[in-house]
GROMACS .gro file of C-alpha atoms in nm:
model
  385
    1UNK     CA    1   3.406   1.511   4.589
    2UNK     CA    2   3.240   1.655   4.300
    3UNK     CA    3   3.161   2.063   4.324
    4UNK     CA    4   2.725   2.121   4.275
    5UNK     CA    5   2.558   2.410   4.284
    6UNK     CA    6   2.328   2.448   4.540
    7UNK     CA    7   2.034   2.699   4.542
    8UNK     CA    8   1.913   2.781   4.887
    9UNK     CA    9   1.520   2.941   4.831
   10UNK     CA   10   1.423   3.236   5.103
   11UNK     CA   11   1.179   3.501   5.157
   12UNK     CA   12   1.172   3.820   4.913
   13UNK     CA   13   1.340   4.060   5.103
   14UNK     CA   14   1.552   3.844   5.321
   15UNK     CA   15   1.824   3.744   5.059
   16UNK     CA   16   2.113   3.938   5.254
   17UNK     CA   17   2.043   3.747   5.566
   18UNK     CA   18   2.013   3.384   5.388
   19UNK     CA   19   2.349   3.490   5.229
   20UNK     CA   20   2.516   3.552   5.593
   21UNK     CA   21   2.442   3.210   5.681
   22UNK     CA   22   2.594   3.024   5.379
   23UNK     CA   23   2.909   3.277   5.398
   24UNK     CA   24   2.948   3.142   5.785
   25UNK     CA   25   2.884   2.811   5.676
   26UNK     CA   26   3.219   2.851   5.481
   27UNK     CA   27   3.049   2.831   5.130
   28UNK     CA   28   3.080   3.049   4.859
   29UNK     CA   29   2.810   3.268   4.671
   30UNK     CA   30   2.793   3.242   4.321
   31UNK     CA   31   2.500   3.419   4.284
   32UNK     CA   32   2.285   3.667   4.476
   33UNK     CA   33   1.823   3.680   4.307
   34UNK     CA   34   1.524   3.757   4.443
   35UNK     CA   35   1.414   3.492   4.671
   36UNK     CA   36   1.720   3.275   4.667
   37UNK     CA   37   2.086   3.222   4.644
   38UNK     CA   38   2.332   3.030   4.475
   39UNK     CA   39   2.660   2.848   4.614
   40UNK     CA   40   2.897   2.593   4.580
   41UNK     CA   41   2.948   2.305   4.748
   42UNK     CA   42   3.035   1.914   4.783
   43UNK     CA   43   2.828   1.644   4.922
   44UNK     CA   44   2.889   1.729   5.266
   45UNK     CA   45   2.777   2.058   5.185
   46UNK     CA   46   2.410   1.911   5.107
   47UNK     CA   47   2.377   1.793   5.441
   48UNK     CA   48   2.508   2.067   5.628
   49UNK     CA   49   2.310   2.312   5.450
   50UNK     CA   50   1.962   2.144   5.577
   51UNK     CA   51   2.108   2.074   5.904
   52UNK     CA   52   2.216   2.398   5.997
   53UNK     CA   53   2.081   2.678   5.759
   54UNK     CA   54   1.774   2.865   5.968
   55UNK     CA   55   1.667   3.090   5.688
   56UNK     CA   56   1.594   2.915   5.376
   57UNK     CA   57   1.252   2.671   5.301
   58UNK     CA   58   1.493   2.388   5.137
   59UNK     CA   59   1.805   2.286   4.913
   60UNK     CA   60   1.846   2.248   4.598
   61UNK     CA   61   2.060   2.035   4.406
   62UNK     CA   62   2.101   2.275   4.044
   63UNK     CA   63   2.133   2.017   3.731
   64UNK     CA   64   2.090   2.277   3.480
   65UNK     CA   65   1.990   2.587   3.339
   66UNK     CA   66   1.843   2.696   2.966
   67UNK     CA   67   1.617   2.909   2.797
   68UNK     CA   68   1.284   2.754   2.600
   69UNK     CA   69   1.031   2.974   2.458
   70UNK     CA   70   0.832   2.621   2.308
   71UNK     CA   71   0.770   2.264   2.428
   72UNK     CA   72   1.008   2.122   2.184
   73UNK     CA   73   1.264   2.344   2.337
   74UNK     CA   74   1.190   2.226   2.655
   75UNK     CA   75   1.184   1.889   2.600
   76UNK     CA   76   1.548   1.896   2.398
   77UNK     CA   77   1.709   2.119   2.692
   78UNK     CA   78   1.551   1.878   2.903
   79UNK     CA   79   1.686   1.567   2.775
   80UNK     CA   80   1.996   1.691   2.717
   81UNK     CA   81   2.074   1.727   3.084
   82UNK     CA   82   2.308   1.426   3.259
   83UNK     CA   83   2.042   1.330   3.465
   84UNK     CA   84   2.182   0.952   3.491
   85UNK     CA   85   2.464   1.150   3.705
   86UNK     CA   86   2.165   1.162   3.994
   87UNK     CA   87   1.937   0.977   3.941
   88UNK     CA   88   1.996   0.544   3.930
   89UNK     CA   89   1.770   0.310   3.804
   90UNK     CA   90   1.517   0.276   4.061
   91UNK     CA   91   1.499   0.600   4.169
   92UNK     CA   92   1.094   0.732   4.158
   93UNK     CA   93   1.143   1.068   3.952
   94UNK     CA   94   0.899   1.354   3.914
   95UNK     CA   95   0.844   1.684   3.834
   96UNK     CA   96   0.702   1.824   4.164
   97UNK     CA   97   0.703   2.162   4.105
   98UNK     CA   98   0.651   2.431   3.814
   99UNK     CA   99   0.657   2.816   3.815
  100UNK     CA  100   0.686   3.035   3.545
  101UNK     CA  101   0.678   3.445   3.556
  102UNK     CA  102   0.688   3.647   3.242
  103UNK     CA  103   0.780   3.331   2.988
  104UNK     CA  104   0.618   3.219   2.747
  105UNK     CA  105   0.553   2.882   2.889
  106UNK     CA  106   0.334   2.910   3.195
  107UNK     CA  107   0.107   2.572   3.212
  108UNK     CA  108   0.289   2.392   3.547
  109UNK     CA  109   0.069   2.038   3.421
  110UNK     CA  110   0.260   2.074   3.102
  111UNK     CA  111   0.595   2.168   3.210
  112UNK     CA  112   0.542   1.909   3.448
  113UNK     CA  113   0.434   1.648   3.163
  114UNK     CA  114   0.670   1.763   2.907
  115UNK     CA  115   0.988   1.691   3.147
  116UNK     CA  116   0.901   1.376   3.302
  117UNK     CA  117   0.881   1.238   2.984
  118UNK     CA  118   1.222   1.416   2.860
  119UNK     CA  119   1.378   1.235   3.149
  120UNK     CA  120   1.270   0.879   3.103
  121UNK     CA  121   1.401   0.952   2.733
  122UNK     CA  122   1.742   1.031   2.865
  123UNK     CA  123   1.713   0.751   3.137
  124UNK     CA  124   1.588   0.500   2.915
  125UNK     CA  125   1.878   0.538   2.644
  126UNK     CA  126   2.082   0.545   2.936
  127UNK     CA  127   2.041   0.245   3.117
  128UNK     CA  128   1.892   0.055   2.780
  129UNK     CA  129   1.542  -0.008   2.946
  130UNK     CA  130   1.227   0.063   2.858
  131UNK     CA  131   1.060   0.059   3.142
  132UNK     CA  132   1.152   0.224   3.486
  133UNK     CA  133   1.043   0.045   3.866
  134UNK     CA  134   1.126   0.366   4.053
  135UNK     CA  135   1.046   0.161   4.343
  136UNK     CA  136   1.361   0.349   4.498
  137UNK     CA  137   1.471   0.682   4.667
  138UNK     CA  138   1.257   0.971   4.579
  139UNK     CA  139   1.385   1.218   4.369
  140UNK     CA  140   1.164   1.519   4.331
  141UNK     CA  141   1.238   1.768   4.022
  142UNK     CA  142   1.163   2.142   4.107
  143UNK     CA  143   1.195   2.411   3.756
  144UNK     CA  144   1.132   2.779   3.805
  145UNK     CA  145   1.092   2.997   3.473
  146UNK     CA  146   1.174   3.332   3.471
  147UNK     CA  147   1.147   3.558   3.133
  148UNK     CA  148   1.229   3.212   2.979
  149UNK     CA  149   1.509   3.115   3.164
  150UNK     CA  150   1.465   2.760   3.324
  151UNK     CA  151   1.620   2.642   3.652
  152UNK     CA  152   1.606   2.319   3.730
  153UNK     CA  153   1.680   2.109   4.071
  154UNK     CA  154   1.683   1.816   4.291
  155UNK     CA  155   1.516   1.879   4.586
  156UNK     CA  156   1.764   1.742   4.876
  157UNK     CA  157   1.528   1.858   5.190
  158UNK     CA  158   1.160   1.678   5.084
  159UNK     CA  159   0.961   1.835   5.359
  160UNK     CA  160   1.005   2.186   5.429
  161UNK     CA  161   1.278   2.292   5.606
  162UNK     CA  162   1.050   2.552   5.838
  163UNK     CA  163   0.906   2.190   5.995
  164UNK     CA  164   1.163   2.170   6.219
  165UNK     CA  165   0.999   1.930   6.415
  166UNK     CA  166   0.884   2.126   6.735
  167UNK     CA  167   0.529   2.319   6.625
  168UNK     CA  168   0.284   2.100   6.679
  169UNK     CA  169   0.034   2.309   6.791
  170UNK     CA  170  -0.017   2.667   6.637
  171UNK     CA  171  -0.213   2.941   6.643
  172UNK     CA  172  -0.459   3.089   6.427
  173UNK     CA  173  -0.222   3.315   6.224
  174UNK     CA  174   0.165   3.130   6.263
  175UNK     CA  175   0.472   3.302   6.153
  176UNK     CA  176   0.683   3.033   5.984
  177UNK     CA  177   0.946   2.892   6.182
  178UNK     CA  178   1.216   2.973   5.861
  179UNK     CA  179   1.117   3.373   5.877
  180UNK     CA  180   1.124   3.432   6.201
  181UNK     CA  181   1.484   3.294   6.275
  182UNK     CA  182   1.512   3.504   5.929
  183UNK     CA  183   1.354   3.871   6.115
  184UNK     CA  184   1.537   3.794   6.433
  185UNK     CA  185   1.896   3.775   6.186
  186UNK     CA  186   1.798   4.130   6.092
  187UNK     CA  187   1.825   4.266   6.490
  188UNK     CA  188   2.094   4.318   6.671
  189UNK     CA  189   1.979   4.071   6.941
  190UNK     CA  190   2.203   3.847   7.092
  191UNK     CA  191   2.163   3.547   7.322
  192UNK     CA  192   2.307   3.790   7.645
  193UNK     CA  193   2.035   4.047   7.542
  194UNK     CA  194   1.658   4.018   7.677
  195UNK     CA  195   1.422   3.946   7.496
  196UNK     CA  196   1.047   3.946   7.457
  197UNK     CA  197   0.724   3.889   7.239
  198UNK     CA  198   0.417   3.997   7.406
  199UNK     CA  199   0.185   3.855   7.088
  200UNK     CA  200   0.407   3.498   7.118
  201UNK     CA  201   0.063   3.255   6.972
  202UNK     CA  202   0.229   2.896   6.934
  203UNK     CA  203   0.582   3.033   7.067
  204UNK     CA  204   0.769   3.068   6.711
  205UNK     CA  205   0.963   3.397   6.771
  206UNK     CA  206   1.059   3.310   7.144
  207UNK     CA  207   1.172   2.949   7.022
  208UNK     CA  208   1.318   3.010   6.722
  209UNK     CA  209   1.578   3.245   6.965
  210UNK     CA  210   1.585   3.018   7.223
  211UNK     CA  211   1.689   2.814   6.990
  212UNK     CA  212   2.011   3.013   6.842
  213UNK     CA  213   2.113   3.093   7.206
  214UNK     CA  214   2.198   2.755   7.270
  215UNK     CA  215   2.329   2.699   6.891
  216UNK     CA  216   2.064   2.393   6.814
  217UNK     CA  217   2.082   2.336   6.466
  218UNK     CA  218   1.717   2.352   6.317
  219UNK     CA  219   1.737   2.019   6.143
  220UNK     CA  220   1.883   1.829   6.404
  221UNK     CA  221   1.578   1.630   6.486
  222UNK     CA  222   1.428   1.561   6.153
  223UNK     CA  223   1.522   1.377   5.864
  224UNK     CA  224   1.543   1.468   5.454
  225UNK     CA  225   1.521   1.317   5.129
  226UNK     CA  226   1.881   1.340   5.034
  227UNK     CA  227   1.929   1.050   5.310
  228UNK     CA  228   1.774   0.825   5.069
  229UNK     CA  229   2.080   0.900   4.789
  230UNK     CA  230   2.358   0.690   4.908
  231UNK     CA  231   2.568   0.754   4.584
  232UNK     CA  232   2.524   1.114   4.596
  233UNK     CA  233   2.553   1.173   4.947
  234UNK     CA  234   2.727   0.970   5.152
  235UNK     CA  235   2.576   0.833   5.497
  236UNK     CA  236   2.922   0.974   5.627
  237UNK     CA  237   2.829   1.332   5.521
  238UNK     CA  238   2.523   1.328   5.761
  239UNK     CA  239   2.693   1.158   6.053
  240UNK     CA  240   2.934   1.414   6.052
  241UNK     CA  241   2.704   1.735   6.052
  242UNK     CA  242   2.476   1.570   6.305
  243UNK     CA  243   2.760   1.548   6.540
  244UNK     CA  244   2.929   1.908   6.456
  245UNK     CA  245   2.556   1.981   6.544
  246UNK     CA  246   2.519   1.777   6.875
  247UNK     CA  247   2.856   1.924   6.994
  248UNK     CA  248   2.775   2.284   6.955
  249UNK     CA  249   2.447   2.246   7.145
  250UNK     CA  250   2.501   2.463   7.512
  251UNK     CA  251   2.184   2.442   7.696
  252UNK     CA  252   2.387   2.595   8.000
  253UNK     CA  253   2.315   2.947   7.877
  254UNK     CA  254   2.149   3.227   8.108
  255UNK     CA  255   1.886   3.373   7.883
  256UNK     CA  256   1.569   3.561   7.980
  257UNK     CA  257   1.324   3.541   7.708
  258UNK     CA  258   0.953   3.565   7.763
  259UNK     CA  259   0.663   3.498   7.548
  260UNK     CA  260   0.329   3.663   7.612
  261UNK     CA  261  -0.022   3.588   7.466
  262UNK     CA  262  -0.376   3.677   7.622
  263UNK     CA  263  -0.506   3.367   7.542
  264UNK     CA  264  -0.431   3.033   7.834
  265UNK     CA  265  -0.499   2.781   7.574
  266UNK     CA  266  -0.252   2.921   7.301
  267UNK     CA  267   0.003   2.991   7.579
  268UNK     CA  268  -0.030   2.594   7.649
  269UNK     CA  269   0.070   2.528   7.325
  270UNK     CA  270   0.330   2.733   7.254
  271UNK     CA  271   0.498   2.567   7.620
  272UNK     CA  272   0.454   2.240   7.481
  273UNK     CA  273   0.620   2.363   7.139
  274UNK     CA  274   0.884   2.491   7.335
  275UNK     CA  275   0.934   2.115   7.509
  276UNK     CA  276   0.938   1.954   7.142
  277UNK     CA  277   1.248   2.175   7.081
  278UNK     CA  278   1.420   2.127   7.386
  279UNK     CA  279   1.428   2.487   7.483
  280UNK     CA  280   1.151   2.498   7.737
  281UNK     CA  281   1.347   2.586   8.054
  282UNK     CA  282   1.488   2.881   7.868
  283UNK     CA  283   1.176   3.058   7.766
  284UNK     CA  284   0.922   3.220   8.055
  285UNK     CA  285   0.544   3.233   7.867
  286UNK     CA  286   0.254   3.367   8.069
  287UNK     CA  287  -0.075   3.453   8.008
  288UNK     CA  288  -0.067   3.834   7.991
  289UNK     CA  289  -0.212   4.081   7.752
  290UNK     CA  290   0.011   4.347   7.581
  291UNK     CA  291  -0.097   4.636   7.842
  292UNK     CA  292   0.124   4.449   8.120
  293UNK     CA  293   0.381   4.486   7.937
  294UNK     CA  294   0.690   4.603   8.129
  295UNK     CA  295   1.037   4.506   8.279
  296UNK     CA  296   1.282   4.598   8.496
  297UNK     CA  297   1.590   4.495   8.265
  298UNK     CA  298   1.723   4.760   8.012
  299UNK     CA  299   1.862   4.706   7.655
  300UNK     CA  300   1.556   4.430   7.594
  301UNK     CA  301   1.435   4.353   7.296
  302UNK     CA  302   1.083   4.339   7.163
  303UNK     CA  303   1.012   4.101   6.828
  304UNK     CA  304   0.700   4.042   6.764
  305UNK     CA  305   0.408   3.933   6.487
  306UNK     CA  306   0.115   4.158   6.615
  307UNK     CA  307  -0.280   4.085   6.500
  308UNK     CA  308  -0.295   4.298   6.150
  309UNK     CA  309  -0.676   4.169   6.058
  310UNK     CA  310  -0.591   3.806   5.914
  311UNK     CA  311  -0.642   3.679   6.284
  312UNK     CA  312  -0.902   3.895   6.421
  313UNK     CA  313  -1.258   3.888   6.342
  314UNK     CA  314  -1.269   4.262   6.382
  315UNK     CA  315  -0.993   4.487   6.246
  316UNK     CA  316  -1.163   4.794   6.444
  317UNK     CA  317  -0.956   4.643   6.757
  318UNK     CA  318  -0.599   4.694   6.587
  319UNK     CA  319  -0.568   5.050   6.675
  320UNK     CA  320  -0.638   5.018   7.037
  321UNK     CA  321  -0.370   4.696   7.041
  322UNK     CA  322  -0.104   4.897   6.849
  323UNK     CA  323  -0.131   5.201   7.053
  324UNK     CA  324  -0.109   4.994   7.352
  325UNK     CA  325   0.218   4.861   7.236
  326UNK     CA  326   0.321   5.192   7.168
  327UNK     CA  327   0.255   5.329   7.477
  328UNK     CA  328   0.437   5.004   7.691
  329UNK     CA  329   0.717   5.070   7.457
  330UNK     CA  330   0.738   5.415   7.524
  331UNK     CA  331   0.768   5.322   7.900
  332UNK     CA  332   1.090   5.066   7.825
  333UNK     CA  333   1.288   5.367   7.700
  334UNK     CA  334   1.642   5.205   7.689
  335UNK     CA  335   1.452   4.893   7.457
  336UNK     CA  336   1.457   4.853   7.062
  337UNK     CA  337   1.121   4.732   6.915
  338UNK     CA  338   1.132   4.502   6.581
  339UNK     CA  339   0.717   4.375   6.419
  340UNK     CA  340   0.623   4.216   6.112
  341UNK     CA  341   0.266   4.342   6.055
  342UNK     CA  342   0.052   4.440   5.713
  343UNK     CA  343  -0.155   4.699   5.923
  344UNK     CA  344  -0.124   5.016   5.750
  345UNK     CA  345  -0.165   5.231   6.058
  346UNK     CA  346   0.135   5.069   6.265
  347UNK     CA  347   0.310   5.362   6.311
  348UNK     CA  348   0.059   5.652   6.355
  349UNK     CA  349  -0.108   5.416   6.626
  350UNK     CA  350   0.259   5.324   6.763
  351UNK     CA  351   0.281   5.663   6.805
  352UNK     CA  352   0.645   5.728   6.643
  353UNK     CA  353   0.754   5.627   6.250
  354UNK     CA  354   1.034   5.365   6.243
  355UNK     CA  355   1.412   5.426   6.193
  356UNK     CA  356   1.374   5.199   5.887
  357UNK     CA  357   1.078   4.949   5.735
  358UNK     CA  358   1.184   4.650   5.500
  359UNK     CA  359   0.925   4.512   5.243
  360UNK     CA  360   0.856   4.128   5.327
  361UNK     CA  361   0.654   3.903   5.183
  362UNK     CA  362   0.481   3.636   5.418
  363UNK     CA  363   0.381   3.411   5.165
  364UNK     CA  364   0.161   3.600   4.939
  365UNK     CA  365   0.080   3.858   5.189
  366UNK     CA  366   0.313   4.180   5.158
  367UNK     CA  367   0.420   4.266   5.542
  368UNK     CA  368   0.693   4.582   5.651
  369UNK     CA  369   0.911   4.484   5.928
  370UNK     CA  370   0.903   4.792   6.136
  371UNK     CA  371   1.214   4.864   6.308
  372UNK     CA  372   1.266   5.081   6.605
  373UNK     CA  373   1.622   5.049   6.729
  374UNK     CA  374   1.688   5.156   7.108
  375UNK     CA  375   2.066   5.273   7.254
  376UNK     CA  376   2.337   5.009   7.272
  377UNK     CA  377   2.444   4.902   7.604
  378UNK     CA  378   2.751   5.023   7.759
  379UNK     CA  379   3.051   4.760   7.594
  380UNK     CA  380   3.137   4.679   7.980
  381UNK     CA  381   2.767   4.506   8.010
  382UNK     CA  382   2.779   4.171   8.019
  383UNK     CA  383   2.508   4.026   8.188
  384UNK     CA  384   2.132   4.040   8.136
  385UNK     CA  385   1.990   4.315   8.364
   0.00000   0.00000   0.00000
């Protein structure tokens, strides 16, 4: 099979974690930016990576890479790309996406415009037609400019790979499904440990770990655009990583997490999420407001997306909420606390500063993941407690 690179996208700030999960994937890194990494891999590689990777928003196929400071630039560089290697004769062919940071070209409409038609140019002298049905597989075009250096891609995945197919139902302020399973990477939690988010909303934290205790794959139950391209990726590729996936699945596994949230309704949902993604019997959710916080286990985890004002119609309640946290957590003194929040008085109102904060950015929001490791357990425990 032929060797591509493929360009997995991921949260600023989360690049070392995305690049843990291709290494243990068995692919290698060829290179490590800001929001994304690079690897190499074969067909089968384009399937496993949306199947299994928990981190990253989709895949890329890479077809090329240039600089162009003008639209004639672009439109050469452009055409000069073997796009007839992906894309056949029927295949419906777009630009879908266009960003540009500090280049000179920085109109997405005419990026967009100027490529499309630099690709029927190439297609056309290709396949000696002058006209193109693309009344087959989708094949959506993705460039990123950066101090006018194009990238260019095939998107593989089609609909982000965060819908894994479970959230129906969120709440008000949702934590995507992609950096969650990303913030949980960052602890030291594992599937024997307990663990708890006493601000759960639609259940994404709690699920998503649910979830990697009993190793489901994240797109096991949904399907992608790189189905469509028989001659690039064979139907073989996916039937294979769907069954490494079903086979790995243990659903036997004693956990104890538990998801919190003072509102019934939202605690509904997040139970119904939870039955979408198979993982209901393994998660506890109860109606229960942050001051009942408590458990008789030790070594527990908290992980949680507090309110930070984007939720709340008055930010004058955060203090109260985050010194309530701090105080529960106080009381669970063999415990290691882990939030994503933008509130700027976390700490002071937490009552203690963090052992270490990491800039994240949630979108375009800019969040710190506060992190307040507790003791490890003695290496002879083995059971939840």
């Amino acid at each position: 099979m032929d060797i591509y690179e493929l360009i997995a996208p991921c949260h600023f700030g989360l690049e070392s974690v995305m690049k843990r999960e291709i290494l243990d994937l068995g692919y290698e890194i060829s290179s490590v930016e800001d929001g994304k990494v690079t690897f190499l891999g074969d067909a089968e590689a384009i399937a496993y990576a949306n199947i299994f990777l928990r981190t990253t928003e989709r895949v890329l196929l890479k077809v090329g890479q240039f600089q162009a400071e003008s639209f004639e630039e672009l439109f050469e560089q452009t055409r000069a790309l073997p796009w007839e290697n992906y894309i056949p004769k029927d295949g419906k062919f777009w630009v879908a996406k266009a960003n540009s940071i500090k280049s000179k070209l920085f109109s997405p409409s005419d990026i967009q415009s100027v490529m499309k038609k630099a690709i029927v140019e190439r297609l056309k002298e290709h396949y000696r037609v002058e006209w193109f049905p693309e009344d087959g597989a989708s094949y959506p075009i993705r460039v990123s400019f950066l101090k006018d250096q194009a990238v260019i891609g095939l998107d593989t995945t089609g609909v982000s790979l965060h819908k894994r197919g479970y959230r129906q139902l969120t709440a008000k302020a949702p934590i995507t499904e992609t950096l969650a399973a990303a913030l949980l990477m960052l602890t030291p939690w594992k599937r024997e440990r307990i663990l708890v988010d006493p601000f759960c909303g639609s259940g994404t934290f709690v699920i998503e770990a649910a979830m990697m205790a009993a190793v489901i794959a994240p797109g096991m139950n949904r399907t992608f655009l790189a189905q469509q391209w028989r001659e690039l990726v064979p139907e073989k590729c996916w039937r294979d990583a769907l069954e490494e996936a079903r086979e790995q699945v243990d659903l036997s596994v004693a956990t104890d997490i538990q998801g919190y949230d003072i509102d019934g309704e939202i605690i509904k949902a997040a139970r119904e999420n939870a039955r979408l993604a198979g993982v209901e019997q393994m998660i506890h959710f109860q109606q229960r407001a942050v001051s009942e916080l408590s458990h008789s286990g030790k070594y527990g985890f908290i992980v949680t997306n507090p309110p930070y004002g984007e939720r709340l119609e008055e930010k004058s309640a955060l203090p109260e909420i985050y010194r309530t946290l701090g105080e529960r957590f106080s009381q669970l003194d063999t415990w290691s606390l882990y939030l994503i929040t933008n509130f700027e008085d976390a700490q002071r109102c937490i009552g203690r500063q963090a052992a270490k904060n990491r800039k994240i950015y949630n979108g375009m929001l800019k969040t710190y993941f506060y992190q307040y490791p507790g003791p490890k357990p003695p290496k002879r425990t083995e059971k939840i407690q």
